[in-house]
Amino acid sequence: MTKSSKAVRGASKTARGNTTIPADLERFLSDNDPRIHNELFEFLRIPSVSAKSDHNADTRRAAEWVKASLDKIGVPAKIYPTAGHPVVVGEWRNAPGAPTVLIYGHYDVQPAEPLELWTSPPFEPTVRDRKIFARGSVDDKGQIFLHIKALEAHLATRGTLPVNVVVIVEGEEEIGSENLAAFVAEQKKLLKADAVVISDSAMFAPGLPSILSSLRGLAYFEINVQGPKGDLHSGSYGGAVVNPAMALARILATFHDKDGHIAIPGFYKKVRAWDPKIRKQMRSLPFSDKTLMKETGVSALGGEKGYTTLEKLWIRPTCEVNGQLSGYTGEGAKTVLPAKAMAKVSCRLVPDQDPAEIEKLMKAHVAKVA
Amino acid sequence: MTKSSKAVRGASKTARGNTTIPADLERFLSDNDPRIHNELFEFLRIPSVSAKSDHNADTRRAAEWVKASLDKIGVPAKIYPTAGHPVVVGEWRNAPGAPTVLIYGHYDVQPAEPLELWTSPPFEPTVRDRKIFARGSVDDKGQIFLHIKALEAHLATRGTLPVNVVVIVEGEEEIGSENLAAFVAEQKKLLKADAVVISDSAMFAPGLPSILSSLRGLAYFEINVQGPKGDLHSGSYGGAVVNPAMALARILATFHDKDGHIAIPGFYKKVRAWDPKIRKQMRSLPFSDKTLMKETGVSALGGEKGYTTLEKLWIRPTCEVNGQLSGYTGEGAKTVLPAKAMAKVSCRLVPDQDPAEIEKLMKAHVAKVA
């Protein structure tokens, strides 16, 4: 690993030690480094928190910043209103016959709270150990900025791009992209492309360029077990009235077998058996269980027997409790027999698994074991 | 069931339709009914909430009220300070050769919150449907008052009691009687008695005089499962990092077998096999599962196979979850893999079971299945 390859998460210098960037583009980026650095900081300083309506003006300002940034480099852009935050689309279609690449990103960020956990102010980008710390620096302003600057390097140096490019930058990714599907459906022509590039996921390792080919999907459930109409005294009623919390624990315990396989009948029916070649490639990646254990602070890993950790994380579905609540959870003891018990449960799904189908299987299983 | 037998929970008239109270005592109680009624109301109006220090003056006033009440009827009493709320002890030992009966009660009450759920103010006794509603009316002011008035009826009518009597009324029952054991140990001579009468439990049924021979005890645990050092994203880590909430559910599911017996090895070792005669007596009581189901709002009862509901409630131990918390429990979905999961678990114990021993068995079992 070279020295420059360390500069990864939100770094001001892109990791290019091991890669081959043509000399003209490399020179442009080096010559313009301070200006580009300042532009990124300008973008990061806009508190475009999409979840909070008191930041609506900031969110709007971020959209305008992106539009101006695209216009400036020669990718004419427009701000499209939606029912929520606007979408910015820039188009450069001057390579007739060449394929069209759509680049997706988002200019909105998560709320910065809890503020007391920040070492430096969330909207004042700060460099520590050659990394830039700011809300949105890696999700997703850093990445969309990188794409825009790559386009700029090409256009400024060579006056052209090797492919046609559409850049779409939305402002509601952090709140579920509620208005994006409708926008895409309406703007089929504007967005027409041969390939889509999305840089809004984790990097596998510092200095290792990687392409993420799929992410796991989700089916999210809430299981509520209702017992007596109100909380009861466990001394007066315990032993005869069914305890909903205990009943729920027994239901959850049926979700996996002793080898960590999901025991909901039919759950794996559509799960792909991956090509041994791809599994071999995955095993060749620089990854160690020990690093993951250290990162998460656990003394052992778990999950499905027969699969490597990366396989468990990337190509195998899961069934997890995300939250659970029943009875008295405060300090000390209260001898309550809870009236109800709740668990939030979600399944991470892999290609070909259908959330609606998984919901059916889950419901049938719970009805059977309850 | 006679008409008067309905007046039970905190009633101003004691249920005496079916019982035989000697005519002289009955007459005294009838003649003095309005005064006795007013005295009870006076006692109930004192907000002697032992848990709240801002009620310390009220709690003290309740102790003084009890002392004055005993003095007045000819059972000289004294207030004994403790590290917490004082204990009142009245003594009448003028029946030489006769046994001594110690009557126990408490003048403190539970906090009245949540106040909005009260139909009438908690410390303004109100009669509805021949029942008195007030905080402490059945726990335990009503009962201790009843004993004092029974003593008064005897002493006022006959000038004597058939047995020696010690009345002890404490002020910390609702907060764990923390200072009572030390007081009893110090005051062995003062409290010496042949029998103890405690009226601080539930009545089995309206109009049915009953003697409670034992109550189930308690061993209370908190089980904490620690997973990663912080909450994780269930998409990025789920499937490889062990989920503490799921692990805890699996532990809890091992506490019972499919017949509802507690499956913690050794748990029943000291549980008494009751005399078939007593079990037969229990079955003869006016009790129906349907009534319990209606009272608690459940459509079916549960618990240990092979025992009646009253046996499950009275002579069989239990193991119940009292509370459970992990991960995200708010509105909507959050894809968190919780860092930890907590369950409060308690076992109701029956005669001969030792809480310390049950703790050992519980720990050993959890260590084995975890």
PDB file of C-alpha atoms in Angstrom, chain B residues 81-347:
ATOM      1  CA  PRO B  81     -37.783   5.719  65.025  1.00  0.00           C
ATOM      2  CA  THR B  82     -35.851   3.765  62.375  1.00  0.00           C
ATOM      3  CA  ALA B  83     -33.325   4.855  59.764  1.00  0.00           C
ATOM      4  CA  GLY B  84     -36.380   5.480  57.574  1.00  0.00           C
ATOM      5  CA  HIS B  85     -40.049   5.874  58.483  1.00  0.00           C
ATOM      6  CA  PRO B  86     -41.017   5.031  62.072  1.00  0.00           C
ATOM      7  CA  VAL B  87     -42.686   1.888  63.370  1.00  0.00           C
ATOM      8  CA  VAL B  88     -45.711   2.088  65.682  1.00  0.00           C
ATOM      9  CA  VAL B  89     -46.131  -0.652  68.285  1.00  0.00           C
ATOM     10  CA  GLY B  90     -49.129  -0.994  70.612  1.00  0.00           C
ATOM     11  CA  GLU B  91     -49.187  -3.540  73.427  1.00  0.00           C
ATOM     12  CA  TRP B  92     -51.993  -5.045  75.453  1.00  0.00           C
ATOM     13  CA  ARG B  93     -50.722  -7.860  77.666  1.00  0.00           C
ATOM     14  CA  ASN B  94     -53.406  -8.124  80.337  1.00  0.00           C
ATOM     15  CA  ALA B  95     -54.479 -11.734  79.705  1.00  0.00           C
ATOM     16  CA  PRO B  96     -51.943 -13.669  81.759  1.00  0.00           C
ATOM     17  CA  GLY B  97     -51.529 -17.250  80.601  1.00  0.00           C
ATOM     18  CA  ALA B  98     -53.291 -16.613  77.309  1.00  0.00           C
ATOM     19  CA  PRO B  99     -51.322 -16.711  74.038  1.00  0.00           C
ATOM     20  CA  THR B 100     -50.056 -13.527  72.409  1.00  0.00           C
ATOM     21  CA  VAL B 101     -51.144 -12.535  68.925  1.00  0.00           C
ATOM     22  CA  LEU B 102     -49.091 -10.063  66.933  1.00  0.00           C
ATOM     23  CA  ILE B 103     -51.032  -8.075  64.364  1.00  0.00           C
ATOM     24  CA  TYR B 104     -48.973  -6.599  61.531  1.00  0.00           C
ATOM     25  CA  GLY B 105     -49.922  -3.853  59.138  1.00  0.00           C
ATOM     26  CA  HIS B 106     -48.498  -0.793  57.384  1.00  0.00           C
ATOM     27  CA  TYR B 107     -49.629   2.822  57.297  1.00  0.00           C
ATOM     28  CA  ASP B 108     -47.695   3.796  54.171  1.00  0.00           C
ATOM     29  CA  VAL B 109     -49.154   3.733  50.664  1.00  0.00           C
ATOM     30  CA  GLN B 110     -47.967   3.546  47.060  1.00  0.00           C
ATOM     31  CA  PRO B 111     -47.621   6.736  45.011  1.00  0.00           C
ATOM     32  CA  ALA B 112     -50.983   7.663  43.467  1.00  0.00           C
ATOM     33  CA  GLU B 113     -49.591   8.485  40.018  1.00  0.00           C
ATOM     34  CA  PRO B 114     -50.740   8.420  37.241  1.00  0.00           C
ATOM     35  CA  LEU B 115     -53.324  10.808  38.707  1.00  0.00           C
ATOM     36  CA  GLU B 116     -55.319  11.134  35.495  1.00  0.00           C
ATOM     37  CA  LEU B 117     -56.434   7.500  35.796  1.00  0.00           C
ATOM     38  CA  TRP B 118     -58.254   8.103  39.089  1.00  0.00           C
ATOM     39  CA  THR B 119     -62.014   8.532  38.879  1.00  0.00           C
ATOM     40  CA  SER B 120     -62.028  10.367  42.231  1.00  0.00           C
ATOM     41  CA  PRO B 121     -59.086  12.038  44.024  1.00  0.00           C
ATOM     42  CA  PRO B 122     -56.797   9.374  45.571  1.00  0.00           C
ATOM     43  CA  PHE B 123     -56.709  10.974  49.008  1.00  0.00           C
ATOM     44  CA  GLU B 124     -60.381  11.967  49.135  1.00  0.00           C
ATOM     45  CA  PRO B 125     -62.179   8.703  49.970  1.00  0.00           C
ATOM     46  CA  THR B 126     -65.258   8.353  47.792  1.00  0.00           C
ATOM     47  CA  VAL B 127     -68.046   5.759  48.035  1.00  0.00           C
ATOM     48  CA  ARG B 128     -69.268   4.234  44.770  1.00  0.00           C
ATOM     49  CA  ASP B 129     -71.451   1.137  44.616  1.00  0.00           C
ATOM     50  CA  ARG B 130     -70.952   0.565  48.385  1.00  0.00           C
ATOM     51  CA  LYS B 131     -67.168   0.453  47.930  1.00  0.00           C
ATOM     52  CA  ILE B 132     -64.689   3.014  49.225  1.00  0.00           C
ATOM     53  CA  PHE B 133     -62.170   4.257  46.688  1.00  0.00           C
ATOM     54  CA  ALA B 134     -58.977   5.829  48.052  1.00  0.00           C
ATOM     55  CA  ARG B 135     -55.238   5.190  47.793  1.00  0.00           C
ATOM     56  CA  GLY B 136     -54.434   2.707  50.571  1.00  0.00           C
ATOM     57  CA  SER B 137     -58.031   1.712  51.274  1.00  0.00           C
ATOM     58  CA  VAL B 138     -57.184  -1.951  50.665  1.00  0.00           C
ATOM     59  CA  ASP B 139     -53.419  -1.663  50.976  1.00  0.00           C
ATOM     60  CA  ASP B 140     -53.214  -1.550  53.912  1.00  0.00           C
ATOM     61  CA  LYS B 141     -55.064   1.120  55.867  1.00  0.00           C
ATOM     62  CA  GLY B 142     -58.458  -0.572  55.571  1.00  0.00           C
ATOM     63  CA  GLN B 143     -57.194  -3.811  57.059  1.00  0.00           C
ATOM     64  CA  ILE B 144     -55.113  -2.419  59.904  1.00  0.00           C
ATOM     65  CA  PHE B 145     -58.041  -0.121  60.753  1.00  0.00           C
ATOM     66  CA  LEU B 146     -60.372  -3.142  60.827  1.00  0.00           C
ATOM     67  CA  HIS B 147     -58.115  -4.895  63.350  1.00  0.00           C
ATOM     68  CA  ILE B 148     -57.920  -1.818  65.567  1.00  0.00           C
ATOM     69  CA  LYS B 149     -61.692  -1.438  65.483  1.00  0.00           C
ATOM     70  CA  ALA B 150     -62.151  -5.131  66.357  1.00  0.00           C
ATOM     71  CA  LEU B 151     -59.889  -4.600  69.377  1.00  0.00           C
ATOM     72  CA  GLU B 152     -61.878  -1.481  70.265  1.00  0.00           C
ATOM     73  CA  ALA B 153     -65.178  -3.372  70.076  1.00  0.00           C
ATOM     74  CA  HIS B 154     -63.866  -5.995  72.487  1.00  0.00           C
ATOM     75  CA  LEU B 155     -62.290  -3.540  74.915  1.00  0.00           C
ATOM     76  CA  ALA B 156     -65.199  -1.094  74.902  1.00  0.00           C
ATOM     77  CA  THR B 157     -67.844  -3.762  75.283  1.00  0.00           C
ATOM     78  CA  ARG B 158     -66.148  -6.321  77.493  1.00  0.00           C
ATOM     79  CA  GLY B 159     -63.261  -4.359  78.996  1.00  0.00           C
ATOM     80  CA  THR B 160     -60.821  -7.075  78.015  1.00  0.00           C
ATOM     81  CA  LEU B 161     -59.387  -9.220  75.194  1.00  0.00           C
ATOM     82  CA  PRO B 162     -59.318 -13.028  75.099  1.00  0.00           C
ATOM     83  CA  VAL B 163     -55.602 -12.994  74.119  1.00  0.00           C
ATOM     84  CA  ASN B 164     -52.613 -10.755  74.587  1.00  0.00           C
ATOM     85  CA  VAL B 165     -52.097  -8.479  71.618  1.00  0.00           C
ATOM     86  CA  VAL B 166     -49.173  -6.651  70.057  1.00  0.00           C
ATOM     87  CA  VAL B 167     -49.968  -4.385  67.118  1.00  0.00           C
ATOM     88  CA  ILE B 168     -47.084  -3.409  64.875  1.00  0.00           C
ATOM     89  CA  VAL B 169     -47.699  -0.929  62.063  1.00  0.00           C
ATOM     90  CA  GLU B 170     -44.745   0.031  59.899  1.00  0.00           C
ATOM     91  CA  GLY B 171     -44.280   2.773  57.309  1.00  0.00           C
ATOM     92  CA  GLU B 172     -41.983   1.220  54.736  1.00  0.00           C
ATOM     93  CA  GLU B 173     -43.840  -1.782  53.373  1.00  0.00           C
ATOM     94  CA  GLU B 174     -44.266  -0.176  49.966  1.00  0.00           C
ATOM     95  CA  ILE B 175     -40.548   0.528  49.677  1.00  0.00           C
ATOM     96  CA  GLY B 176     -39.255  -2.892  50.696  1.00  0.00           C
ATOM     97  CA  SER B 177     -39.464  -2.743  54.532  1.00  0.00           C
ATOM     98  CA  GLU B 178     -35.766  -2.004  54.526  1.00  0.00           C
ATOM     99  CA  ASN B 179     -35.519  -1.142  58.224  1.00  0.00           C
ATOM    100  CA  LEU B 180     -37.997  -3.678  59.581  1.00  0.00           C
ATOM    101  CA  ALA B 181     -35.715  -6.700  59.886  1.00  0.00           C
ATOM    102  CA  ALA B 182     -33.227  -4.737  62.034  1.00  0.00           C
ATOM    103  CA  PHE B 183     -36.089  -3.388  64.158  1.00  0.00           C
ATOM    104  CA  VAL B 184     -37.530  -6.863  64.723  1.00  0.00           C
ATOM    105  CA  ALA B 185     -34.086  -8.229  65.617  1.00  0.00           C
ATOM    106  CA  GLU B 186     -33.573  -5.435  68.161  1.00  0.00           C
ATOM    107  CA  GLN B 187     -37.052  -5.639  69.638  1.00  0.00           C
ATOM    108  CA  LYS B 188     -37.421  -9.383  70.083  1.00  0.00           C
ATOM    109  CA  LYS B 189     -38.783  -8.982  73.607  1.00  0.00           C
ATOM    110  CA  LEU B 190     -41.288  -6.280  72.693  1.00  0.00           C
ATOM    111  CA  LEU B 191     -42.619  -8.300  69.752  1.00  0.00           C
ATOM    112  CA  LYS B 192     -42.619 -11.763  71.351  1.00  0.00           C
ATOM    113  CA  ALA B 193     -45.787 -13.543  70.219  1.00  0.00           C
ATOM    114  CA  ASP B 194     -47.294 -16.976  69.643  1.00  0.00           C
ATOM    115  CA  ALA B 195     -49.026 -16.143  66.389  1.00  0.00           C
ATOM    116  CA  VAL B 196     -48.833 -13.430  63.756  1.00  0.00           C
ATOM    117  CA  VAL B 197     -51.827 -12.111  61.861  1.00  0.00           C
ATOM    118  CA  ILE B 198     -51.157 -10.208  58.657  1.00  0.00           C
ATOM    119  CA  SER B 199     -53.997  -8.752  56.644  1.00  0.00           C
ATOM    120  CA  ASP B 200     -52.128  -7.390  53.657  1.00  0.00           C
ATOM    121  CA  SER B 201     -53.025  -9.635  50.774  1.00  0.00           C
ATOM    122  CA  ALA B 202     -55.883 -10.135  48.350  1.00  0.00           C
ATOM    123  CA  MET B 203     -59.306 -11.468  49.294  1.00  0.00           C
ATOM    124  CA  PHE B 204     -60.161 -14.594  47.368  1.00  0.00           C
ATOM    125  CA  ALA B 205     -63.777 -13.717  46.704  1.00  0.00           C
ATOM    126  CA  PRO B 206     -66.330 -11.210  47.955  1.00  0.00           C
ATOM    127  CA  GLY B 207     -68.020 -12.455  51.137  1.00  0.00           C
ATOM    128  CA  LEU B 208     -65.720 -15.447  51.539  1.00  0.00           C
ATOM    129  CA  PRO B 209     -63.590 -15.170  54.681  1.00  0.00           C
ATOM    130  CA  SER B 210     -60.215 -16.666  53.846  1.00  0.00           C
ATOM    131  CA  ILE B 211     -56.888 -17.371  55.490  1.00  0.00           C
ATOM    132  CA  LEU B 212     -53.813 -17.012  53.324  1.00  0.00           C
ATOM    133  CA  SER B 213     -51.214 -19.500  54.499  1.00  0.00           C
ATOM    134  CA  SER B 214     -48.329 -18.510  52.248  1.00  0.00           C
ATOM    135  CA  LEU B 215     -47.334 -16.185  49.455  1.00  0.00           C
ATOM    136  CA  ARG B 216     -44.868 -16.915  46.683  1.00  0.00           C
ATOM    137  CA  GLY B 217     -41.441 -15.377  47.054  1.00  0.00           C
ATOM    138  CA  LEU B 218     -39.219 -13.863  44.423  1.00  0.00           C
ATOM    139  CA  ALA B 219     -35.841 -14.142  42.769  1.00  0.00           C
ATOM    140  CA  TYR B 220     -35.330 -11.232  40.374  1.00  0.00           C
ATOM    141  CA  PHE B 221     -32.665 -11.129  37.672  1.00  0.00           C
ATOM    142  CA  GLU B 222     -31.487  -8.856  34.921  1.00  0.00           C
ATOM    143  CA  ILE B 223     -29.875 -10.580  31.960  1.00  0.00           C
ATOM    144  CA  ASN B 224     -27.691  -8.388  29.769  1.00  0.00           C
ATOM    145  CA  VAL B 225     -26.285  -9.620  26.494  1.00  0.00           C
ATOM    146  CA  GLN B 226     -23.503  -7.436  25.143  1.00  0.00           C
ATOM    147  CA  GLY B 227     -22.692  -7.675  21.469  1.00  0.00           C
ATOM    148  CA  PRO B 228     -20.702  -5.122  19.453  1.00  0.00           C
ATOM    149  CA  LYS B 229     -19.391  -2.063  21.259  1.00  0.00           C
ATOM    150  CA  GLY B 230     -21.955   0.132  19.542  1.00  0.00           C
ATOM    151  CA  ASP B 231     -25.149  -0.255  17.508  1.00  0.00           C
ATOM    152  CA  LEU B 232     -24.325  -1.373  13.970  1.00  0.00           C
ATOM    153  CA  HIS B 233     -26.052  -1.070  10.594  1.00  0.00           C
ATOM    154  CA  SER B 234     -27.919  -4.332  10.042  1.00  0.00           C
ATOM    155  CA  GLY B 235     -27.206  -4.186   6.316  1.00  0.00           C
ATOM    156  CA  SER B 236     -23.461  -3.744   6.707  1.00  0.00           C
ATOM    157  CA  TYR B 237     -22.944  -6.180   9.596  1.00  0.00           C
ATOM    158  CA  GLY B 238     -26.061  -8.351   9.920  1.00  0.00           C
ATOM    159  CA  GLY B 239     -25.452 -12.040   9.322  1.00  0.00           C
ATOM    160  CA  ALA B 240     -21.881 -12.069  10.603  1.00  0.00           C
ATOM    161  CA  VAL B 241     -22.004 -10.159  13.891  1.00  0.00           C
ATOM    162  CA  VAL B 242     -24.088 -12.009  16.503  1.00  0.00           C
ATOM    163  CA  ASN B 243     -27.313 -10.128  17.305  1.00  0.00           C
ATOM    164  CA  PRO B 244     -27.637  -9.780  21.109  1.00  0.00           C
ATOM    165  CA  ALA B 245     -31.434  -9.463  20.954  1.00  0.00           C
ATOM    166  CA  MET B 246     -31.732 -12.685  18.990  1.00  0.00           C
ATOM    167  CA  ALA B 247     -29.259 -14.388  21.328  1.00  0.00           C
ATOM    168  CA  LEU B 248     -31.290 -13.273  24.338  1.00  0.00           C
ATOM    169  CA  ALA B 249     -34.521 -14.533  22.777  1.00  0.00           C
ATOM    170  CA  ARG B 250     -32.895 -17.926  22.309  1.00  0.00           C
ATOM    171  CA  ILE B 251     -31.788 -17.948  25.952  1.00  0.00           C
ATOM    172  CA  LEU B 252     -35.270 -17.027  27.201  1.00  0.00           C
ATOM    173  CA  ALA B 253     -36.840 -19.691  25.000  1.00  0.00           C
ATOM    174  CA  THR B 254     -34.905 -22.356  26.926  1.00  0.00           C
ATOM    175  CA  PHE B 255     -36.507 -21.424  30.252  1.00  0.00           C
ATOM    176  CA  HIS B 256     -39.583 -23.608  29.666  1.00  0.00           C
ATOM    177  CA  ASP B 257     -40.218 -26.900  27.935  1.00  0.00           C
ATOM    178  CA  LYS B 258     -43.152 -27.408  25.599  1.00  0.00           C
ATOM    179  CA  ASP B 259     -45.426 -28.356  28.505  1.00  0.00           C
ATOM    180  CA  GLY B 260     -44.746 -25.108  30.337  1.00  0.00           C
ATOM    181  CA  HIS B 261     -42.488 -26.726  32.939  1.00  0.00           C
ATOM    182  CA  ILE B 262     -39.452 -24.673  33.873  1.00  0.00           C
ATOM    183  CA  ALA B 263     -36.495 -26.289  32.121  1.00  0.00           C
ATOM    184  CA  ILE B 264     -33.729 -24.856  34.298  1.00  0.00           C
ATOM    185  CA  PRO B 265     -32.006 -27.965  35.679  1.00  0.00           C
ATOM    186  CA  GLY B 266     -32.672 -28.475  39.391  1.00  0.00           C
ATOM    187  CA  PHE B 267     -35.364 -25.805  39.557  1.00  0.00           C
ATOM    188  CA  TYR B 268     -38.061 -28.076  41.038  1.00  0.00           C
ATOM    189  CA  LYS B 269     -35.740 -30.010  43.375  1.00  0.00           C
ATOM    190  CA  LYS B 270     -37.109 -28.425  46.556  1.00  0.00           C
ATOM    191  CA  VAL B 271     -40.641 -27.742  45.395  1.00  0.00           C
ATOM    192  CA  ARG B 272     -43.111 -29.395  47.749  1.00  0.00           C
ATOM    193  CA  ALA B 273     -45.516 -32.053  46.567  1.00  0.00           C
ATOM    194  CA  TRP B 274     -48.652 -30.884  48.285  1.00  0.00           C
ATOM    195  CA  ASP B 275     -50.997 -33.166  50.167  1.00  0.00           C
ATOM    196  CA  PRO B 276     -53.750 -34.401  47.814  1.00  0.00           C
ATOM    197  CA  LYS B 277     -56.239 -33.289  50.474  1.00  0.00           C
ATOM    198  CA  ILE B 278     -55.076 -29.688  50.199  1.00  0.00           C
ATOM    199  CA  ARG B 279     -55.154 -29.857  46.413  1.00  0.00           C
ATOM    200  CA  LYS B 280     -58.703 -31.196  46.657  1.00  0.00           C
ATOM    201  CA  GLN B 281     -59.666 -28.343  48.979  1.00  0.00           C
ATOM    202  CA  MET B 282     -58.242 -25.881  46.482  1.00  0.00           C
ATOM    203  CA  ARG B 283     -60.312 -27.415  43.715  1.00  0.00           C
ATOM    204  CA  SER B 284     -63.446 -26.973  45.841  1.00  0.00           C
ATOM    205  CA  LEU B 285     -63.043 -23.189  45.955  1.00  0.00           C
ATOM    206  CA  PRO B 286     -65.480 -21.045  43.996  1.00  0.00           C
ATOM    207  CA  PHE B 287     -63.126 -20.278  41.125  1.00  0.00           C
ATOM    208  CA  SER B 288     -63.474 -20.477  37.371  1.00  0.00           C
ATOM    209  CA  ASP B 289     -60.887 -20.068  34.634  1.00  0.00           C
ATOM    210  CA  LYS B 290     -63.499 -18.143  32.687  1.00  0.00           C
ATOM    211  CA  THR B 291     -63.723 -15.463  35.359  1.00  0.00           C
ATOM    212  CA  LEU B 292     -59.936 -15.061  35.365  1.00  0.00           C
ATOM    213  CA  MET B 293     -59.892 -14.896  31.576  1.00  0.00           C
ATOM    214  CA  LYS B 294     -62.595 -12.228  31.613  1.00  0.00           C
ATOM    215  CA  GLU B 295     -60.827 -10.279  34.375  1.00  0.00           C
ATOM    216  CA  THR B 296     -57.502 -10.242  32.523  1.00  0.00           C
ATOM    217  CA  GLY B 297     -58.887 -10.015  29.001  1.00  0.00           C
ATOM    218  CA  VAL B 298     -57.231 -13.101  27.570  1.00  0.00           C
ATOM    219  CA  SER B 299     -58.823 -15.747  25.377  1.00  0.00           C
ATOM    220  CA  ALA B 300     -56.919 -18.682  26.877  1.00  0.00           C
ATOM    221  CA  LEU B 301     -54.802 -19.455  29.922  1.00  0.00           C
ATOM    222  CA  GLY B 302     -51.389 -21.064  29.879  1.00  0.00           C
ATOM    223  CA  GLY B 303     -48.680 -22.305  32.175  1.00  0.00           C
ATOM    224  CA  GLU B 304     -47.631 -25.684  33.486  1.00  0.00           C
ATOM    225  CA  LYS B 305     -49.473 -28.739  32.244  1.00  0.00           C
ATOM    226  CA  GLY B 306     -50.934 -31.009  34.935  1.00  0.00           C
ATOM    227  CA  TYR B 307     -51.984 -28.309  37.374  1.00  0.00           C
ATOM    228  CA  THR B 308     -55.156 -26.327  37.884  1.00  0.00           C
ATOM    229  CA  THR B 309     -55.019 -22.561  37.531  1.00  0.00           C
ATOM    230  CA  LEU B 310     -55.099 -21.998  41.290  1.00  0.00           C
ATOM    231  CA  GLU B 311     -52.286 -24.509  41.743  1.00  0.00           C
ATOM    232  CA  LYS B 312     -50.284 -22.672  39.100  1.00  0.00           C
ATOM    233  CA  LEU B 313     -50.898 -19.409  40.936  1.00  0.00           C
ATOM    234  CA  TRP B 314     -50.455 -20.616  44.496  1.00  0.00           C
ATOM    235  CA  ILE B 315     -48.252 -23.672  44.862  1.00  0.00           C
ATOM    236  CA  ARG B 316     -46.163 -23.786  41.673  1.00  0.00           C
ATOM    237  CA  PRO B 317     -43.125 -21.623  40.984  1.00  0.00           C
ATOM    238  CA  THR B 318     -42.826 -19.552  37.801  1.00  0.00           C
ATOM    239  CA  CYS B 319     -40.242 -17.984  35.572  1.00  0.00           C
ATOM    240  CA  GLU B 320     -41.388 -14.851  33.760  1.00  0.00           C
ATOM    241  CA  VAL B 321     -40.003 -11.978  31.732  1.00  0.00           C
ATOM    242  CA  ASN B 322     -40.894  -8.699  33.456  1.00  0.00           C
ATOM    243  CA  GLY B 323     -39.330  -6.428  30.885  1.00  0.00           C
ATOM    244  CA  GLN B 324     -37.224  -6.464  27.773  1.00  0.00           C
ATOM    245  CA  LEU B 325     -35.385  -3.799  25.811  1.00  0.00           C
ATOM    246  CA  SER B 326     -33.024  -3.700  22.867  1.00  0.00           C
ATOM    247  CA  GLY B 327     -32.257  -1.650  19.794  1.00  0.00           C
ATOM    248  CA  TYR B 328     -34.717   0.750  18.230  1.00  0.00           C
ATOM    249  CA  THR B 329     -38.235   0.725  19.666  1.00  0.00           C
ATOM    250  CA  GLY B 330     -39.643   3.997  18.328  1.00  0.00           C
ATOM    251  CA  GLU B 331     -42.015   4.620  15.474  1.00  0.00           C
ATOM    252  CA  GLY B 332     -41.192   3.202  12.070  1.00  0.00           C
ATOM    253  CA  ALA B 333     -38.144   1.288  10.996  1.00  0.00           C
ATOM    254  CA  LYS B 334     -34.481   1.604  11.886  1.00  0.00           C
ATOM    255  CA  THR B 335     -32.096  -0.998  10.541  1.00  0.00           C
ATOM    256  CA  VAL B 336     -29.987  -1.281  13.633  1.00  0.00           C
ATOM    257  CA  LEU B 337     -28.145  -4.321  14.882  1.00  0.00           C
ATOM    258  CA  PRO B 338     -28.369  -3.594  18.638  1.00  0.00           C
ATOM    259  CA  ALA B 339     -25.180  -3.444  20.691  1.00  0.00           C
ATOM    260  CA  LYS B 340     -26.957  -4.985  23.663  1.00  0.00           C
ATOM    261  CA  ALA B 341     -30.147  -6.598  24.830  1.00  0.00           C
ATOM    262  CA  MET B 342     -31.635  -6.658  28.311  1.00  0.00           C
ATOM    263  CA  ALA B 343     -34.307  -8.772  29.954  1.00  0.00           C
ATOM    264  CA  LYS B 344     -35.640  -8.529  33.471  1.00  0.00           C
ATOM    265  CA  VAL B 345     -36.611 -12.020  34.548  1.00  0.00           C
ATOM    266  CA  SER B 346     -38.128 -13.134  37.814  1.00  0.00           C
ATOM    267  CA  CYS B 347     -38.981 -16.440  39.372  1.00  0.00           C
TER     268      CYS B 347
END
